[in-house]
PDB file of C-alpha atoms in Angstrom:
ATOM      1  CA  MET A   1       5.396   8.176  30.715  1.00 81.00           C
ATOM      2  CA  ASP A   2       7.613   5.561  28.956  1.00 92.00           C
ATOM      3  CA  ASN A   3       9.090   6.167  25.545  1.00 96.00           C
ATOM      4  CA  LEU A   4       7.861   4.160  22.789  1.00 97.00           C
ATOM      5  CA  TYR A   5      10.228   2.155  20.724  1.00 98.00           C
ATOM      6  CA  ILE A   6       9.212  -0.444  17.943  1.00 98.00           C
ATOM      7  CA  ALA A   7      12.072  -2.006  15.953  1.00 98.00           C
ATOM      8  CA  PRO A   8      11.582  -1.870  12.163  1.00 97.00           C
ATOM      9  CA  THR A   9      10.626  -4.916  10.106  1.00 96.00           C
ATOM     10  CA  PRO A  10      10.450  -5.161   6.185  1.00 94.00           C
ATOM     11  CA  SER A  11       6.996  -4.120   6.200  1.00 96.00           C
ATOM     12  CA  THR A  12       6.745  -1.724   9.315  1.00 97.00           C
ATOM     13  CA  PRO A  13       8.598   1.407  10.146  1.00 98.00           C
ATOM     14  CA  GLU A  14      10.880   2.089  13.128  1.00 98.00           C
ATOM     15  CA  VAL A  15       8.923   3.967  15.714  1.00 98.00           C
ATOM     16  CA  ASP A  16      10.943   5.962  17.842  1.00 98.00           C
ATOM     17  CA  PHE A  17       8.896   8.250  20.249  1.00 98.00           C
ATOM     18  CA  LYS A  18      11.245   9.856  22.723  1.00 98.00           C
ATOM     19  CA  PHE A  19       8.419  11.429  24.745  1.00 97.00           C
ATOM     20  CA  ASP A  20      10.883  12.645  27.401  1.00 97.00           C
ATOM     21  CA  ALA A  21      12.800  14.538  24.738  1.00 97.00           C
ATOM     22  CA  HIS A  22       9.581  15.591  22.865  1.00 97.00           C
ATOM     23  CA  ARG A  23      11.118  14.072  19.678  1.00 98.00           C
ATOM     24  CA  LEU A  24       8.920  11.629  17.772  1.00 98.00           C
ATOM     25  CA  SER A  25      10.357   9.625  14.587  1.00 98.00           C
ATOM     26  CA  LEU A  26       9.020   7.221  12.089  1.00 98.00           C
ATOM     27  CA  ARG A  27      11.470   5.737   9.575  1.00 98.00           C
ATOM     28  CA  GLY A  28      11.369   3.061   7.044  1.00 97.00           C
ATOM     29  CA  GLU A  29       8.693   1.272   4.999  1.00 97.00           C
ATOM     30  CA  SER A  30       5.034   0.835   6.063  1.00 98.00           C
ATOM     31  CA  TYR A  31       2.718  -1.754   4.616  1.00 97.00           C
ATOM     32  CA  PRO A  32       1.617  -3.838   7.647  1.00 95.00           C
ATOM     33  CA  GLU A  33      -1.082  -6.444   7.014  1.00 91.00           C
ATOM     34  CA  ASN A  34      -3.471  -4.569   9.365  1.00 91.00           C
ATOM     35  CA  ALA A  35      -2.496  -0.875   9.583  1.00 93.00           C
ATOM     36  CA  ALA A  36      -5.394   0.023  11.711  1.00 91.00           C
ATOM     37  CA  ALA A  37      -4.076  -2.477  14.310  1.00 92.00           C
ATOM     38  CA  PHE A  38      -0.398  -1.411  13.948  1.00 95.00           C
ATOM     39  CA  TYR A  39      -1.051   2.354  14.255  1.00 96.00           C
ATOM     40  CA  GLY A  40      -4.062   2.170  16.667  1.00 94.00           C
ATOM     41  CA  ASP A  41      -1.828   1.452  19.658  1.00 95.00           C
ATOM     42  CA  ILE A  42       0.751   3.977  18.454  1.00 97.00           C
ATOM     43  CA  ILE A  43      -1.892   6.744  18.015  1.00 97.00           C
ATOM     44  CA  ALA A  44      -3.481   5.786  21.394  1.00 97.00           C
ATOM     45  CA  LYS A  45      -0.011   6.364  23.239  1.00 97.00           C
ATOM     46  CA  LEU A  46       0.616   9.422  21.193  1.00 98.00           C
ATOM     47  CA  LYS A  47      -2.672  11.001  22.267  1.00 97.00           C
ATOM     48  CA  ASP A  48      -1.863   9.988  25.913  1.00 97.00           C
ATOM     49  CA  TYR A  49       1.345  11.815  25.706  1.00 97.00           C
ATOM     50  CA  LEU A  50      -0.126  14.836  23.941  1.00 97.00           C
ATOM     51  CA  GLY A  51      -2.847  15.223  26.395  1.00 95.00           C
ATOM     52  CA  GLY A  52      -0.291  15.807  29.248  1.00 95.00           C
ATOM     53  CA  GLN A  53       1.639  18.550  27.427  1.00 94.00           C
ATOM     54  CA  GLN A  54       1.300  22.171  27.683  1.00 93.00           C
ATOM     55  CA  SER A  55       3.329  24.908  25.776  1.00 94.00           C
ATOM     56  CA  GLU A  56       5.748  22.265  24.741  1.00 96.00           C
ATOM     57  CA  LYS A  57       7.811  22.305  21.636  1.00 97.00           C
ATOM     58  CA  ILE A  58       7.461  18.985  19.872  1.00 98.00           C
ATOM     59  CA  GLU A  59       9.758  17.837  16.973  1.00 98.00           C
ATOM     60  CA  VAL A  60       8.246  15.079  14.654  1.00 98.00           C
ATOM     61  CA  ASN A  61      10.327  13.480  11.984  1.00 98.00           C
ATOM     62  CA  ILE A  62       8.693  11.276   9.416  1.00 98.00           C
ATOM     63  CA  ALA A  63      11.002   9.619   6.873  1.00 97.00           C
ATOM     64  CA  LEU A  64       9.021   6.888   5.069  1.00 97.00           C
ATOM     65  CA  ALA A  65      10.289   5.589   1.844  1.00 95.00           C
ATOM     66  CA  TYR A  66       6.837   3.902   1.057  1.00 96.00           C
ATOM     67  CA  PHE A  67       3.509   3.525   2.813  1.00 96.00           C
ATOM     68  CA  ASN A  68       0.522   1.685   1.538  1.00 95.00           C
ATOM     69  CA  SER A  69      -2.966   2.941   1.262  1.00 94.00           C
ATOM     70  CA  SER A  70      -4.282   1.849   4.698  1.00 92.00           C
ATOM     71  CA  SER A  71      -1.116   3.305   6.273  1.00 95.00           C
ATOM     72  CA  THR A  72      -1.718   6.717   4.549  1.00 94.00           C
ATOM     73  CA  LYS A  73      -5.101   6.651   6.256  1.00 92.00           C
ATOM     74  CA  MET A  74      -3.407   6.111   9.700  1.00 94.00           C
ATOM     75  CA  LEU A  75      -0.807   8.747   9.108  1.00 96.00           C
ATOM     76  CA  PHE A  76      -3.481  11.129   8.415  1.00 94.00           C
ATOM     77  CA  ASN A  77      -5.057  10.321  11.800  1.00 94.00           C
ATOM     78  CA  LEU A  78      -1.761  10.649  13.606  1.00 97.00           C
ATOM     79  CA  ILE A  79      -0.894  14.096  12.075  1.00 97.00           C
ATOM     80  CA  GLU A  80      -4.521  15.129  13.028  1.00 95.00           C
ATOM     81  CA  ALA A  81      -3.759  14.252  16.614  1.00 96.00           C
ATOM     82  CA  LEU A  82      -0.641  16.396  16.520  1.00 97.00           C
ATOM     83  CA  ASN A  83      -2.463  19.376  15.022  1.00 96.00           C
ATOM     84  CA  ASP A  84      -4.975  19.005  17.712  1.00 96.00           C
ATOM     85  CA  ALA A  85      -2.218  19.372  20.329  1.00 96.00           C
ATOM     86  CA  VAL A  86      -1.194  22.659  18.720  1.00 95.00           C
ATOM     87  CA  ASP A  87      -4.666  24.042  19.120  1.00 90.00           C
ATOM     88  CA  THR A  88      -4.360  23.192  22.809  1.00 91.00           C
ATOM     89  CA  GLY A  89      -1.248  25.436  23.322  1.00 93.00           C
ATOM     90  CA  ASN A  90       1.794  23.371  22.182  1.00 96.00           C
ATOM     91  CA  GLN A  91       4.041  23.939  19.203  1.00 97.00           C
ATOM     92  CA  VAL A  92       4.684  21.158  16.668  1.00 97.00           C
ATOM     93  CA  GLN A  93       7.265  21.155  13.892  1.00 98.00           C
ATOM     94  CA  LEU A  94       6.865  18.255  11.396  1.00 97.00           C
ATOM     95  CA  ASN A  95       9.857  17.341   9.264  1.00 98.00           C
ATOM     96  CA  TRP A  96       8.498  15.440   6.225  1.00 97.00           C
ATOM     97  CA  PHE A  97      11.203  13.575   4.315  1.00 97.00           C
ATOM     98  CA  HIS A  98      10.660  12.401   0.957  1.00 95.00           C
ATOM     99  CA  ASP A  99      12.760  10.892  -1.784  1.00 93.00           C
ATOM    100  CA  GLU A 100      13.410  13.997  -4.331  1.00 92.00           C
ATOM    101  CA  GLU A 101      12.053  11.738  -7.124  1.00 89.00           C
ATOM    102  CA  ASP A 102       9.001  10.682  -5.207  1.00 90.00           C
ATOM    103  CA  ASP A 103       6.014  13.081  -6.195  1.00 90.00           C
ATOM    104  CA  THR A 104       3.417  10.875  -4.358  1.00 91.00           C
ATOM    105  CA  ILE A 105       4.925  11.384  -0.963  1.00 94.00           C
ATOM    106  CA  LEU A 106       5.797  15.080  -1.552  1.00 94.00           C
ATOM    107  CA  GLU A 107       2.175  15.606  -2.633  1.00 92.00           C
ATOM    108  CA  PHE A 108       0.813  13.843   0.371  1.00 93.00           C
ATOM    109  CA  GLY A 109       2.993  16.004   2.656  1.00 95.00           C
ATOM    110  CA  GLN A 110       1.659  19.108   0.894  1.00 94.00           C
ATOM    111  CA  GLU A 111      -1.776  18.014   1.422  1.00 91.00           C
ATOM    112  CA  LEU A 112      -1.143  17.430   5.187  1.00 94.00           C
ATOM    113  CA  SER A 113       0.402  20.896   5.402  1.00 94.00           C
ATOM    114  CA  GLU A 114      -2.665  22.368   3.744  1.00 94.00           C
ATOM    115  CA  ASP A 115      -5.298  20.495   5.990  1.00 93.00           C
ATOM    116  CA  PHE A 116      -3.313  20.870   9.276  1.00 95.00           C
ATOM    117  CA  THR A 117      -2.244  24.457   9.298  1.00 94.00           C
ATOM    118  CA  SER A 118      -1.373  24.607  13.028  1.00 94.00           C
ATOM    119  CA  ILE A 119       1.669  22.520  12.493  1.00 96.00           C
ATOM    120  CA  GLU A 120       4.831  24.080  11.262  1.00 97.00           C
ATOM    121  CA  PHE A 121       5.534  21.887   8.316  1.00 96.00           C
ATOM    122  CA  VAL A 122       9.119  21.476   6.848  1.00 97.00           C
ATOM    123  CA  SER A 123       9.512  19.309   3.677  1.00 95.00           C
ATOM    124  CA  HIS A 124      12.887  17.866   3.007  1.00 96.00           C
ATOM    125  CA  ALA A 125      13.851  16.311  -0.331  1.00 95.00           C
ATOM    126  CA  VAL A 126      16.317  13.482   0.072  1.00 93.00           C
ATOM    127  CA  ARG A 127      18.587  12.005  -2.551  1.00 87.00           C
ATOM    128  CA  PRO A 128      18.008   8.413  -3.433  1.00 74.00           C
ATOM    129  CA  SER A 129      20.507   6.084  -1.754  1.00 63.00           C
TER     130      SER A 129
ATOM    131  CA  MET B   1      20.632 -38.822 -18.965  1.00 68.00           C
ATOM    132  CA  PRO B   2      18.193 -35.972 -19.285  1.00 71.00           C
ATOM    133  CA  SER B   3      14.530 -36.843 -19.714  1.00 73.00           C
ATOM    134  CA  PRO B   4      12.978 -35.260 -22.903  1.00 77.00           C
ATOM    135  CA  LEU B   5       9.557 -35.666 -21.188  1.00 87.00           C
ATOM    136  CA  ILE B   6      10.073 -32.704 -18.935  1.00 87.00           C
ATOM    137  CA  THR B   7      10.452 -30.209 -21.830  1.00 87.00           C
ATOM    138  CA  GLU B   8       7.525 -31.755 -23.634  1.00 87.00           C
ATOM    139  CA  LYS B   9       5.350 -31.684 -20.629  1.00 88.00           C
ATOM    140  CA  TYR B  10       6.281 -28.379 -19.005  1.00 89.00           C
ATOM    141  CA  GLY B  11       8.222 -26.569 -21.705  1.00 91.00           C
ATOM    142  CA  SER B  12       5.093 -24.859 -22.990  1.00 91.00           C
ATOM    143  CA  PHE B  13       4.275 -23.378 -19.534  1.00 89.00           C
ATOM    144  CA  PHE B  14       7.758 -21.702 -19.249  1.00 90.00           C
ATOM    145  CA  ASN B  15       7.758 -20.645 -23.012  1.00 92.00           C
ATOM    146  CA  LEU B  16       4.368 -18.963 -22.581  1.00 91.00           C
ATOM    147  CA  ALA B  17       5.817 -16.915 -19.569  1.00 91.00           C
ATOM    148  CA  ARG B  18       8.812 -15.967 -21.746  1.00 90.00           C
ATOM    149  CA  GLN B  19       6.668 -14.963 -24.708  1.00 91.00           C
ATOM    150  CA  HIS B  20       4.538 -12.865 -22.503  1.00 90.00           C
ATOM    151  CA  GLN B  21       7.537 -11.221 -20.928  1.00 91.00           C
ATOM    152  CA  VAL B  22       6.671 -12.192 -17.387  1.00 93.00           C
ATOM    153  CA  ILE B  23       9.084 -10.679 -14.925  1.00 91.00           C
ATOM    154  CA  PHE B  24       7.348 -11.856 -11.897  1.00 93.00           C
ATOM    155  CA  TYR B  25       4.649 -14.432 -11.172  1.00 95.00           C
ATOM    156  CA  TYR B  26       3.432 -16.042  -8.093  1.00 96.00           C
ATOM    157  CA  VAL B  27       0.508 -18.409  -7.391  1.00 97.00           C
ATOM    158  CA  GLY B  28      -0.275 -19.857  -4.021  1.00 97.00           C
ATOM    159  CA  TYR B  29      -1.329 -18.721  -0.622  1.00 96.00           C
ATOM    160  CA  PHE B  30      -0.468 -15.138   0.447  1.00 95.00           C
ATOM    161  CA  SER B  31       0.736 -14.112   3.869  1.00 94.00           C
ATOM    162  CA  GLN B  32       2.091 -10.827   5.089  1.00 94.00           C
ATOM    163  CA  HIS B  33       5.578 -12.538   5.180  1.00 94.00           C
ATOM    164  CA  ILE B  34       5.348 -13.787   1.670  1.00 96.00           C
ATOM    165  CA  VAL B  35       4.235 -10.256   0.483  1.00 95.00           C
ATOM    166  CA  ALA B  36       7.339  -8.803   2.168  1.00 95.00           C
ATOM    167  CA  ALA B  37       9.556 -11.350   0.554  1.00 96.00           C
ATOM    168  CA  MET B  38       7.893 -10.643  -2.851  1.00 95.00           C
ATOM    169  CA  ALA B  39       8.230  -6.898  -2.427  1.00 95.00           C
ATOM    170  CA  ASP B  40      12.004  -7.501  -2.057  1.00 94.00           C
ATOM    171  CA  ALA B  41      12.116  -9.467  -5.263  1.00 94.00           C
ATOM    172  CA  VAL B  42      10.020  -7.199  -7.217  1.00 94.00           C
ATOM    173  CA  LYS B  43      12.160  -4.189  -5.969  1.00 93.00           C
ATOM    174  CA  LEU B  44      15.265  -5.896  -7.068  1.00 93.00           C
ATOM    175  CA  GLN B  45      13.887  -7.021 -10.298  1.00 90.00           C
ATOM    176  CA  LEU B  46      12.812  -3.655 -11.295  1.00 90.00           C
ATOM    177  CA  GLU B  47      16.148  -2.117 -10.277  1.00 89.00           C
ATOM    178  CA  VAL B  48      18.103  -4.548 -12.226  1.00 89.00           C
ATOM    179  CA  SER B  49      15.959  -3.954 -15.285  1.00 84.00           C
ATOM    180  CA  GLY B  50      16.774  -0.302 -15.200  1.00 87.00           C
ATOM    181  CA  VAL B  51      13.140   0.883 -14.803  1.00 90.00           C
ATOM    182  CA  ALA B  52      12.895   4.732 -14.103  1.00 90.00           C
ATOM    183  CA  GLY B  53      12.380   5.534 -10.494  1.00 90.00           C
ATOM    184  CA  PRO B  54       8.847   7.075 -10.534  1.00 91.00           C
ATOM    185  CA  THR B  55       7.541   4.045 -12.605  1.00 93.00           C
ATOM    186  CA  ARG B  56       9.338   1.635 -10.252  1.00 93.00           C
ATOM    187  CA  ARG B  57       7.548   3.241  -7.214  1.00 94.00           C
ATOM    188  CA  LYS B  58       4.082   3.250  -8.978  1.00 95.00           C
ATOM    189  CA  LEU B  59       4.599  -0.440  -9.854  1.00 96.00           C
ATOM    190  CA  PHE B  60       5.732  -1.345  -6.432  1.00 96.00           C
ATOM    191  CA  SER B  61       2.880   0.523  -4.908  1.00 96.00           C
ATOM    192  CA  SER B  62       0.178  -1.058  -6.984  1.00 97.00           C
ATOM    193  CA  PHE B  63       1.824  -4.512  -6.482  1.00 97.00           C
ATOM    194  CA  ILE B  64       1.601  -4.172  -2.675  1.00 97.00           C
ATOM    195  CA  GLU B  65      -2.016  -2.998  -2.870  1.00 96.00           C
ATOM    196  CA  MET B  66      -2.917  -6.129  -5.100  1.00 97.00           C
ATOM    197  CA  ALA B  67      -1.216  -8.608  -2.901  1.00 96.00           C
ATOM    198  CA  GLN B  68      -2.740  -7.208   0.311  1.00 94.00           C
ATOM    199  CA  ASN B  69      -6.196  -7.270  -1.292  1.00 93.00           C
ATOM    200  CA  ILE B  70      -5.699 -10.887  -1.887  1.00 94.00           C
ATOM    201  CA  ILE B  71      -4.857 -11.382   1.831  1.00 92.00           C
ATOM    202  CA  HIS B  72      -7.911  -9.476   2.833  1.00 88.00           C
ATOM    203  CA  TYR B  73     -10.583 -10.453   0.292  1.00 88.00           C
ATOM    204  CA  SER B  74      -9.718 -13.832  -1.322  1.00 90.00           C
ATOM    205  CA  SER B  75     -12.464 -16.280  -0.484  1.00 88.00           C
ATOM    206  CA  ASP B  76     -10.058 -19.150  -0.593  1.00 87.00           C
ATOM    207  CA  SER B  77      -8.718 -19.009   2.857  1.00 85.00           C
ATOM    208  CA  LEU B  78      -6.509 -21.161   5.140  1.00 84.00           C
ATOM    209  CA  THR B  79      -7.325 -18.892   8.172  1.00 82.00           C
ATOM    210  CA  PRO B  80     -10.846 -18.387   9.528  1.00 79.00           C
ATOM    211  CA  HIS B  81     -12.541 -15.338   8.045  1.00 72.00           C
ATOM    212  CA  THR B  82     -12.977 -13.677  11.411  1.00 73.00           C
ATOM    213  CA  HIS B  83      -9.120 -13.411  11.698  1.00 74.00           C
ATOM    214  CA  SER B  84      -7.838  -9.931  10.883  1.00 71.00           C
ATOM    215  CA  ASP B  85      -4.153 -10.840  11.422  1.00 78.00           C
ATOM    216  CA  GLY B  86      -1.835 -13.689  10.211  1.00 81.00           C
ATOM    217  CA  GLU B  87      -4.112 -14.424   7.427  1.00 86.00           C
ATOM    218  CA  LEU B  88      -3.401 -16.858   4.697  1.00 90.00           C
ATOM    219  CA  ARG B  89      -5.387 -16.641   1.344  1.00 92.00           C
ATOM    220  CA  HIS B  90      -5.073 -17.901  -2.073  1.00 94.00           C
ATOM    221  CA  GLY B  91      -4.514 -15.799  -5.331  1.00 96.00           C
ATOM    222  CA  SER B  92      -2.016 -14.947  -8.026  1.00 97.00           C
ATOM    223  CA  VAL B  93       0.004 -11.947  -9.145  1.00 97.00           C
ATOM    224  CA  CYS B  94       1.812 -11.310 -12.351  1.00 96.00           C
ATOM    225  CA  ILE B  95       4.023  -8.492 -13.750  1.00 95.00           C
ATOM    226  CA  ARG B  96       4.712  -8.439 -17.383  1.00 94.00           C
ATOM    227  CA  ARG B  97       6.531  -6.010 -19.695  1.00 92.00           C
ATOM    228  CA  GLU B  98       4.833  -4.637 -22.823  1.00 92.00           C
ATOM    229  CA  ASP B  99       6.677  -3.953 -25.945  1.00 90.00           C
ATOM    230  CA  ASP B 100       5.985  -0.159 -25.568  1.00 91.00           C
ATOM    231  CA  GLY B 101       7.885  -0.147 -22.333  1.00 88.00           C
ATOM    232  CA  SER B 102       4.858  -0.036 -20.016  1.00 93.00           C
ATOM    233  CA  PHE B 103       4.172  -2.703 -17.492  1.00 96.00           C
ATOM    234  CA  GLN B 104       0.991  -4.812 -16.816  1.00 97.00           C
ATOM    235  CA  LEU B 105       0.096  -5.763 -13.345  1.00 97.00           C
ATOM    236  CA  LEU B 106      -2.442  -8.422 -12.960  1.00 97.00           C
ATOM    237  CA  CYS B 107      -3.948 -10.261 -10.112  1.00 97.00           C
ATOM    238  CA  ALA B 108      -6.634 -13.078  -9.608  1.00 97.00           C
ATOM    239  CA  ASN B 109      -8.288 -14.420  -6.687  1.00 96.00           C
ATOM    240  CA  PRO B 110     -11.677 -16.021  -5.920  1.00 94.00           C
ATOM    241  CA  VAL B 111     -14.117 -13.789  -4.142  1.00 93.00           C
ATOM    242  CA  GLU B 112     -17.612 -14.222  -2.612  1.00 91.00           C
ATOM    243  CA  GLN B 113     -20.474 -13.254  -4.850  1.00 90.00           C
ATOM    244  CA  ARG B 114     -21.327 -10.382  -2.580  1.00 90.00           C
ATOM    245  CA  ILE B 115     -17.843  -8.914  -2.773  1.00 90.00           C
ATOM    246  CA  ALA B 116     -17.976  -9.487  -6.586  1.00 91.00           C
ATOM    247  CA  ASP B 117     -21.003  -7.362  -6.880  1.00 92.00           C
ATOM    248  CA  GLU B 118     -19.356  -4.520  -4.686  1.00 91.00           C
ATOM    249  CA  LEU B 119     -16.177  -4.670  -6.762  1.00 92.00           C
ATOM    250  CA  ARG B 120     -18.099  -4.372 -10.005  1.00 94.00           C
ATOM    251  CA  VAL B 121     -19.991  -1.210  -8.913  1.00 93.00           C
ATOM    252  CA  LYS B 122     -16.770   0.286  -7.578  1.00 93.00           C
ATOM    253  CA  LEU B 123     -14.797  -0.440 -10.459  1.00 95.00           C
ATOM    254  CA  ASP B 124     -17.390   0.628 -13.097  1.00 95.00           C
ATOM    255  CA  ALA B 125     -17.621   3.964 -11.262  1.00 94.00           C
ATOM    256  CA  LEU B 126     -13.552   4.231 -11.175  1.00 95.00           C
ATOM    257  CA  ARG B 127     -13.274   3.462 -14.835  1.00 95.00           C
ATOM    258  CA  ALA B 128     -15.648   6.411 -15.691  1.00 95.00           C
ATOM    259  CA  MET B 129     -13.626   8.811 -13.781  1.00 96.00           C
ATOM    260  CA  THR B 130     -10.932  11.265 -15.074  1.00 96.00           C
ATOM    261  CA  LEU B 131      -7.431  11.149 -13.189  1.00 94.00           C
ATOM    262  CA  GLU B 132      -8.406  14.473 -11.518  1.00 95.00           C
ATOM    263  CA  GLU B 133     -11.656  12.966 -10.246  1.00 96.00           C
ATOM    264  CA  ILE B 134      -9.864   9.870  -8.983  1.00 95.00           C
ATOM    265  CA  LYS B 135      -7.414  12.266  -7.180  1.00 93.00           C
ATOM    266  CA  GLN B 136     -10.393  14.125  -5.671  1.00 94.00           C
ATOM    267  CA  ALA B 137     -11.959  10.831  -4.591  1.00 94.00           C
ATOM    268  CA  TYR B 138      -8.776   9.724  -2.992  1.00 92.00           C
ATOM    269  CA  ARG B 139      -8.510  13.048  -0.951  1.00 90.00           C
ATOM    270  CA  GLN B 140     -12.162  12.717   0.180  1.00 91.00           C
ATOM    271  CA  THR B 141     -11.894   8.963   1.176  1.00 90.00           C
ATOM    272  CA  LEU B 142      -8.780   9.770   3.118  1.00 88.00           C
ATOM    273  CA  ARG B 143     -10.822  12.170   5.284  1.00 87.00           C
ATOM    274  CA  ASP B 144     -13.857  10.038   5.472  1.00 84.00           C
ATOM    275  CA  GLU B 145     -14.322   7.421   8.333  1.00 75.00           C
ATOM    276  CA  THR B 146     -13.121   3.967   7.377  1.00 68.00           C
ATOM    277  CA  PRO B 147     -16.039   1.800   6.153  1.00 63.00           C
ATOM    278  CA  GLU B 148     -17.133  -1.056   8.400  1.00 60.00           C
ATOM    279  CA  GLY B 149     -15.420  -4.264   7.502  1.00 57.00           C
ATOM    280  CA  SER B 150     -12.797  -2.560   5.185  1.00 60.00           C
ATOM    281  CA  LYS B 151      -9.321  -3.372   6.050  1.00 61.00           C
ATOM    282  CA  GLY B 152      -7.744  -1.244   3.335  1.00 56.00           C
ATOM    283  CA  ALA B 153      -9.558   1.884   4.458  1.00 48.00           C
ATOM    284  CA  GLY B 154     -11.448   1.853   1.062  1.00 67.00           C
ATOM    285  CA  ILE B 155      -8.570   3.712  -0.759  1.00 88.00           C
ATOM    286  CA  GLY B 156      -6.620   0.680  -2.146  1.00 92.00           C
ATOM    287  CA  LEU B 157      -8.123   0.595  -5.561  1.00 95.00           C
ATOM    288  CA  LEU B 158      -8.052   4.491  -5.715  1.00 95.00           C
ATOM    289  CA  THR B 159      -4.389   4.222  -5.037  1.00 95.00           C
ATOM    290  CA  VAL B 160      -3.808   1.744  -7.987  1.00 97.00           C
ATOM    291  CA  ALA B 161      -6.118   3.730 -10.164  1.00 96.00           C
ATOM    292  CA  ARG B 162      -4.217   6.903  -9.422  1.00 95.00           C
ATOM    293  CA  ASP B 163      -0.926   5.576 -10.486  1.00 95.00           C
ATOM    294  CA  ALA B 164      -2.228   3.654 -13.745  1.00 96.00           C
ATOM    295  CA  ARG B 165      -1.676   5.156 -17.010  1.00 95.00           C
ATOM    296  CA  ALA B 166      -5.081   3.870 -18.324  1.00 95.00           C
ATOM    297  CA  PRO B 167      -8.390   2.939 -16.646  1.00 96.00           C
ATOM    298  CA  LEU B 168      -8.151  -0.250 -14.466  1.00 96.00           C
ATOM    299  CA  ASP B 169      -9.539  -3.243 -16.327  1.00 97.00           C
ATOM    300  CA  PHE B 170     -11.441  -6.038 -14.528  1.00 97.00           C
ATOM    301  CA  ASP B 171     -13.222  -9.244 -15.217  1.00 96.00           C
ATOM    302  CA  PHE B 172     -14.943 -12.002 -13.431  1.00 95.00           C
ATOM    303  CA  GLU B 173     -14.781 -15.701 -14.353  1.00 91.00           C
ATOM    304  CA  PRO B 174     -18.391 -16.739 -13.541  1.00 80.00           C
ATOM    305  CA  ALA B 175     -19.026 -19.261 -10.918  1.00 70.00           C
ATOM    306  CA  ASP B 176     -19.468 -22.758 -12.510  1.00 71.00           C
ATOM    307  CA  ASN B 177     -21.960 -25.449 -11.558  1.00 72.00           C
ATOM    308  CA  THR B 178     -19.703 -26.874  -9.004  1.00 77.00           C
ATOM    309  CA  GLY B 179     -20.529 -23.869  -6.680  1.00 75.00           C
ATOM    310  CA  ALA B 180     -16.991 -22.479  -6.789  1.00 81.00           C
ATOM    311  CA  ALA B 181     -16.649 -18.772  -6.199  1.00 87.00           C
ATOM    312  CA  PRO B 182     -16.271 -16.416  -9.066  1.00 91.00           C
ATOM    313  CA  VAL B 183     -12.739 -15.442  -9.794  1.00 94.00           C
ATOM    314  CA  PHE B 184     -11.829 -11.737  -9.967  1.00 96.00           C
ATOM    315  CA  TYR B 185      -9.242 -10.473 -12.232  1.00 97.00           C
ATOM    316  CA  LEU B 186      -7.854  -7.006 -12.098  1.00 97.00           C
ATOM    317  CA  LYS B 187      -5.279  -5.389 -14.567  1.00 97.00           C
ATOM    318  CA  ALA B 188      -3.293  -2.127 -14.163  1.00 98.00           C
ATOM    319  CA  THR B 189      -1.098  -0.737 -16.764  1.00 97.00           C
ATOM    320  CA  ILE B 190       1.631   1.340 -15.339  1.00 96.00           C
TER     321      ILE B 190
END
């Protein structure tokens, strides 16, 4: 299937899902007007891809400097889909990048790792630029 | 030659803003583009003022939640209410600094009576909660199905309440006899 690339805007992240390389990245800030609409298509494409994988090693990089409440909800759904893919035989490593001073994003990452235990979760503290 | 009439007529408006230590104020229609531009301005303003990183992030987050609530729920709309994208709705937001170093974030927008009633119930409940209960409700709501008709996934107010250092304050300016919608005011201390 085709890779998915969406260029960043001030309020939406860069989406770089290299399905052929099994490396998926989200980078930037996320506060779209309608998060369900923005992430709906992305999650649908992700699920399509995941449905076709078996015993694959998938690397996911999420480096979001800020996300609003409705994006939080959508990220939760996105990571749930990745967790389901592990339960069907794949391996997922999620690299969770957060500003070292940002407790909110750190704590959300910790919650994700507690909820979705099938994913190999790696937290990375980043120095503010 | 300068006209003294300008100061006489409008000076009080600007002086009041200075007295109240207003660092950002916008009134008008809100679109996603305007929110993104304001986000830039607010971020810069807070950086320049030397506000500590964690406070800056909390203020920025609460500001975005408030501004997007206006886009989603203000009853004064230039776009049809059936639209869920490219919306333009009216309201105002204000950030002011307090003498003790905290910040106050305020927003105001008209809402339909039905929404006003819902907000009152939600906010009364939120005000009675401890921070731990707010965090618990946030975690629960994140895992629940999104309520029908909610564009903010129902966790916008919880997000603001979580970052505020005191219970959220709110008020409604009652609808007058012209049939105008009640105006909803929300205040968060960060």
